[in-house]
Amino acid sequence: DEKDRVYYCIARDNTENKKAELQLENSERRFKTLVQESSDIISISDLEGNFKYVSPSSKNVIQISSEELIGKNAFDYVHPDDTEQVLKSFSLISEQKSVQIAPFRFKNKLGEWRWFVANVSNQLNAPTIEGVIVTARDIHETLQAKEQLIQSERRFNTTSIYKTV
Protein backbone atom coordinates (compact mmCIF):
# COMPACT_ATOMS: atom_id res chain seq x y z
CA ASP A 1 0.00 0.00 0.00
CA GLU A 2 1.82 3.08 -1.25
CA LYS A 3 -0.32 5.44 0.76
CA ASP A 4 0.54 3.83 4.12
CA ARG A 5 3.94 2.67 2.78
CA VAL A 6 3.18 -0.89 3.89
CA TYR A 7 3.84 -4.09 1.99
CA TYR A 8 1.42 -6.98 2.26
CA CYS A 9 2.48 -10.51 1.44
CA ILE A 10 1.12 -14.00 1.62
CA ALA A 11 3.44 -16.69 2.93
CA ARG A 12 3.15 -20.43 3.30
CA ASP A 13 5.06 -22.64 5.63
CA ASN A 14 7.28 -24.67 3.29
CA THR A 15 9.08 -26.59 6.06
CA GLU A 16 7.54 -29.98 5.25
CA ASN A 17 8.39 -29.67 1.53
CA LYS A 18 11.97 -28.70 2.37
CA LYS A 19 12.29 -31.66 4.77
CA ALA A 20 10.97 -34.02 2.09
CA GLU A 21 13.40 -32.61 -0.51
CA LEU A 22 16.31 -33.00 1.91
CA GLN A 23 15.32 -36.59 2.73
CA LEU A 24 15.09 -37.42 -0.97
CA GLU A 25 18.50 -35.85 -1.62
CA ASN A 26 20.07 -37.79 1.25
CA SER A 27 18.44 -41.01 0.11
CA GLU A 28 19.72 -40.53 -3.45
CA ARG A 29 23.22 -39.76 -2.17
CA ARG A 30 23.16 -42.82 0.08
CA PHE A 31 22.14 -45.20 -2.70
CA LYS A 32 24.56 -43.62 -5.17
CA THR A 33 27.39 -44.13 -2.68
CA LEU A 34 26.33 -47.73 -2.02
CA VAL A 35 26.39 -48.55 -5.74
CA GLN A 36 29.55 -46.62 -6.59
CA GLU A 37 31.63 -47.76 -3.62
CA SER A 38 30.49 -51.38 -3.60
CA SER A 39 32.95 -54.20 -4.08
CA ASP A 40 30.27 -55.90 -6.19
CA ILE A 41 29.53 -55.03 -9.79
CA ILE A 42 25.91 -54.02 -10.19
CA SER A 43 24.59 -53.93 -13.72
CA ILE A 44 21.36 -53.69 -15.66
CA SER A 45 21.06 -55.64 -18.88
CA ASP A 46 18.41 -56.75 -21.30
CA LEU A 47 17.31 -60.39 -21.61
CA GLU A 48 20.15 -61.07 -24.07
CA GLY A 49 22.77 -59.90 -21.56
CA ASN A 50 23.60 -56.56 -23.21
CA PHE A 51 24.75 -54.04 -20.62
CA LYS A 52 22.48 -50.99 -20.22
CA TYR A 53 24.09 -49.79 -16.98
CA VAL A 54 27.22 -50.87 -15.09
CA SER A 55 28.24 -49.51 -11.70
CA PRO A 56 31.51 -47.56 -11.50
CA SER A 57 32.88 -50.30 -9.21
CA SER A 58 33.63 -52.31 -12.37
CA LYS A 59 36.80 -50.23 -12.75
CA ASN A 60 38.11 -51.43 -9.37
CA VAL A 61 36.93 -55.02 -9.70
CA ILE A 62 37.76 -55.92 -13.33
CA GLN A 63 39.68 -52.82 -14.48
CA ILE A 64 37.04 -52.05 -17.11
CA SER A 65 35.14 -48.78 -16.84
CA SER A 66 31.36 -48.78 -16.93
CA GLU A 67 31.47 -46.67 -20.12
CA GLU A 68 33.52 -49.38 -21.88
CA LEU A 69 30.94 -52.05 -20.98
CA ILE A 70 27.72 -50.25 -21.94
CA GLY A 71 26.27 -51.86 -25.07
CA LYS A 72 28.56 -54.90 -24.82
CA ASN A 73 27.27 -58.39 -24.15
CA ALA A 74 28.17 -59.82 -20.74
CA PHE A 75 28.49 -63.34 -22.13
CA ASP A 76 31.43 -62.23 -24.30
CA TYR A 77 33.41 -61.94 -21.04
CA VAL A 78 32.38 -65.33 -19.62
CA HIS A 79 34.89 -68.19 -19.93
CA PRO A 80 33.97 -70.55 -22.81
CA ASP A 81 33.81 -73.54 -20.43
CA ASP A 82 31.30 -71.69 -18.21
CA THR A 83 29.16 -70.01 -20.88
CA GLU A 84 26.59 -72.80 -21.24
CA GLN A 85 25.94 -73.01 -17.50
CA VAL A 86 25.73 -69.21 -17.11
CA LEU A 87 23.40 -68.84 -20.12
CA LYS A 88 21.17 -71.62 -18.82
CA SER A 89 20.89 -70.00 -15.38
CA PHE A 90 20.44 -66.49 -16.81
CA SER A 91 17.66 -67.63 -19.17
CA LEU A 92 15.57 -68.70 -16.16
CA ILE A 93 15.08 -65.02 -15.30
CA SER A 94 12.33 -64.69 -17.91
CA GLU A 95 10.27 -67.17 -15.83
CA GLN A 96 11.44 -66.35 -12.30
CA LYS A 97 11.79 -63.19 -10.23
CA SER A 98 15.36 -64.00 -9.18
CA VAL A 99 18.10 -66.48 -10.02
CA GLN A 100 21.50 -67.29 -8.55
CA ILE A 101 24.34 -68.10 -10.91
CA ALA A 102 26.92 -70.60 -9.62
CA PRO A 103 30.63 -69.71 -9.75
CA PHE A 104 31.87 -68.81 -13.21
CA ARG A 105 34.93 -67.14 -14.71
CA PHE A 106 34.79 -63.61 -16.10
CA LYS A 107 37.58 -61.91 -18.03
CA ASN A 108 39.05 -58.67 -16.71
CA LYS A 109 40.79 -55.98 -18.78
CA LEU A 110 44.16 -57.73 -18.37
CA GLY A 111 42.73 -60.91 -19.94
CA GLU A 112 42.80 -62.75 -16.61
CA TRP A 113 39.94 -65.04 -15.62
CA ARG A 114 38.40 -64.12 -12.26
CA TRP A 115 35.83 -66.25 -10.43
CA PHE A 116 32.43 -64.66 -9.74
CA VAL A 117 28.99 -65.56 -8.43
CA ALA A 118 25.93 -63.53 -9.39
CA ASN A 119 22.41 -62.82 -8.24
CA VAL A 120 20.00 -61.90 -11.02
CA SER A 121 16.71 -60.06 -10.51
CA ASN A 122 13.97 -59.60 -13.11
CA GLN A 123 13.03 -55.91 -13.07
CA LEU A 124 11.80 -55.72 -16.67
CA ASN A 125 8.43 -54.36 -15.55
CA ALA A 126 9.85 -51.83 -13.10
CA PRO A 127 9.56 -48.45 -14.87
CA THR A 128 12.76 -47.09 -13.30
CA ILE A 129 14.83 -50.14 -14.29
CA GLU A 130 13.27 -51.90 -17.30
CA GLY A 131 15.90 -54.59 -17.29
CA VAL A 132 17.60 -57.41 -15.49
CA ILE A 133 19.69 -56.45 -12.45
CA VAL A 134 22.84 -58.52 -12.01
CA THR A 135 24.88 -58.22 -8.83
CA ALA A 136 28.21 -59.99 -9.39
CA ARG A 137 30.72 -60.67 -6.63
CA ASP A 138 34.38 -61.50 -7.22
CA ILE A 139 35.16 -64.67 -5.23
CA HIS A 140 38.53 -65.36 -6.84
CA GLU A 141 40.67 -64.97 -3.70
CA THR A 142 38.20 -66.99 -1.64
CA LEU A 143 38.35 -69.91 -4.08
CA GLN A 144 42.14 -69.71 -4.25
CA ALA A 145 42.38 -69.78 -0.45
CA LYS A 146 40.08 -72.83 -0.29
CA GLU A 147 42.15 -74.61 -2.93
CA GLN A 148 45.38 -73.84 -1.06
CA LEU A 149 43.83 -75.17 2.14
CA ILE A 150 42.77 -78.40 0.39
CA GLN A 151 46.28 -78.83 -1.06
CA SER A 152 47.84 -78.17 2.33
CA GLU A 153 45.56 -80.71 4.01
CA ARG A 154 46.43 -83.30 1.34
CA ARG A 155 50.15 -82.71 1.91
CA PHE A 156 49.67 -82.96 5.67
CA ASN A 157 47.67 -86.20 5.35
CA THR A 158 50.25 -87.67 2.97
CA THR A 159 53.16 -86.87 5.27
CA SER A 160 51.20 -88.15 8.28
CA ILE A 161 50.69 -91.51 6.54
CA TYR A 162 54.43 -91.86 5.88
CA LYS A 163 55.31 -90.97 9.46
CA THR A 164 53.04 -93.70 10.88
CA VAL A 165 54.38 -96.41 8.57
Short mmCIF file of N, CA and C in Angstrom, two decimals, residues 24-40 42 53 55-57 60:
data_model
loop_
_atom_site.label_atom_id
_atom_site.label_comp_id
_atom_site.label_asym_id
_atom_site.label_seq_id
_atom_site.Cartn_x
_atom_site.Cartn_y
_atom_site.Cartn_z
N LEU A 24 14.91 -36.82 0.36
CA LEU A 24 15.09 -37.42 -0.97
C LEU A 24 16.53 -37.27 -1.44
N GLU A 25 17.09 -36.08 -1.25
CA GLU A 25 18.50 -35.85 -1.62
C GLU A 25 19.44 -36.78 -0.88
N ASN A 26 19.22 -36.91 0.42
CA ASN A 26 20.07 -37.79 1.25
C ASN A 26 19.92 -39.24 0.84
N SER A 27 18.69 -39.64 0.54
CA SER A 27 18.44 -41.01 0.11
C SER A 27 19.14 -41.29 -1.21
N GLU A 28 19.05 -40.37 -2.16
CA GLU A 28 19.72 -40.53 -3.45
C GLU A 28 21.23 -40.61 -3.27
N ARG A 29 21.78 -39.73 -2.42
CA ARG A 29 23.22 -39.76 -2.17
C ARG A 29 23.66 -41.08 -1.54
N ARG A 30 22.85 -41.56 -0.60
CA ARG A 30 23.16 -42.82 0.08
C ARG A 30 23.21 -43.97 -0.91
N PHE A 31 22.18 -44.10 -1.74
CA PHE A 31 22.14 -45.20 -2.70
C PHE A 31 23.21 -45.06 -3.78
N LYS A 32 23.50 -43.85 -4.19
CA LYS A 32 24.56 -43.62 -5.17
C LYS A 32 25.91 -44.07 -4.59
N THR A 33 26.15 -43.73 -3.34
CA THR A 33 27.39 -44.13 -2.68
C THR A 33 27.47 -45.65 -2.54
N LEU A 34 26.36 -46.27 -2.16
CA LEU A 34 26.33 -47.73 -2.02
C LEU A 34 26.70 -48.41 -3.34
N VAL A 35 26.14 -47.94 -4.43
CA VAL A 35 26.39 -48.55 -5.74
C VAL A 35 27.81 -48.26 -6.21
N GLN A 36 28.24 -47.01 -6.07
CA GLN A 36 29.55 -46.62 -6.59
C GLN A 36 30.71 -47.18 -5.77
N GLU A 37 30.54 -47.32 -4.48
CA GLU A 37 31.63 -47.76 -3.62
C GLU A 37 31.57 -49.25 -3.29
N SER A 38 30.65 -49.96 -3.87
CA SER A 38 30.49 -51.38 -3.60
C SER A 38 31.66 -52.18 -4.16
N SER A 39 31.94 -53.30 -3.53
CA SER A 39 32.95 -54.20 -4.08
C SER A 39 32.32 -55.16 -5.09
N ASP A 40 31.00 -55.11 -5.20
CA ASP A 40 30.27 -55.90 -6.19
C ASP A 40 30.07 -55.05 -7.45
N ILE A 42 27.35 -54.03 -10.01
CA ILE A 42 25.91 -54.02 -10.19
C ILE A 42 25.64 -53.53 -11.61
N TYR A 53 23.48 -50.57 -18.06
CA TYR A 53 24.09 -49.79 -16.98
C TYR A 53 25.09 -50.70 -16.29
N SER A 55 27.78 -50.37 -12.79
CA SER A 55 28.24 -49.51 -11.70
C SER A 55 29.72 -49.16 -11.88
N PRO A 56 30.11 -47.99 -11.40
CA PRO A 56 31.51 -47.56 -11.50
C PRO A 56 32.49 -48.51 -10.81
N SER A 57 32.00 -49.36 -9.90
CA SER A 57 32.88 -50.30 -9.21
C SER A 57 33.55 -51.28 -10.17
N ASN A 60 37.29 -50.87 -10.45
CA ASN A 60 38.11 -51.43 -9.37
C ASN A 60 38.16 -52.95 -9.40
#
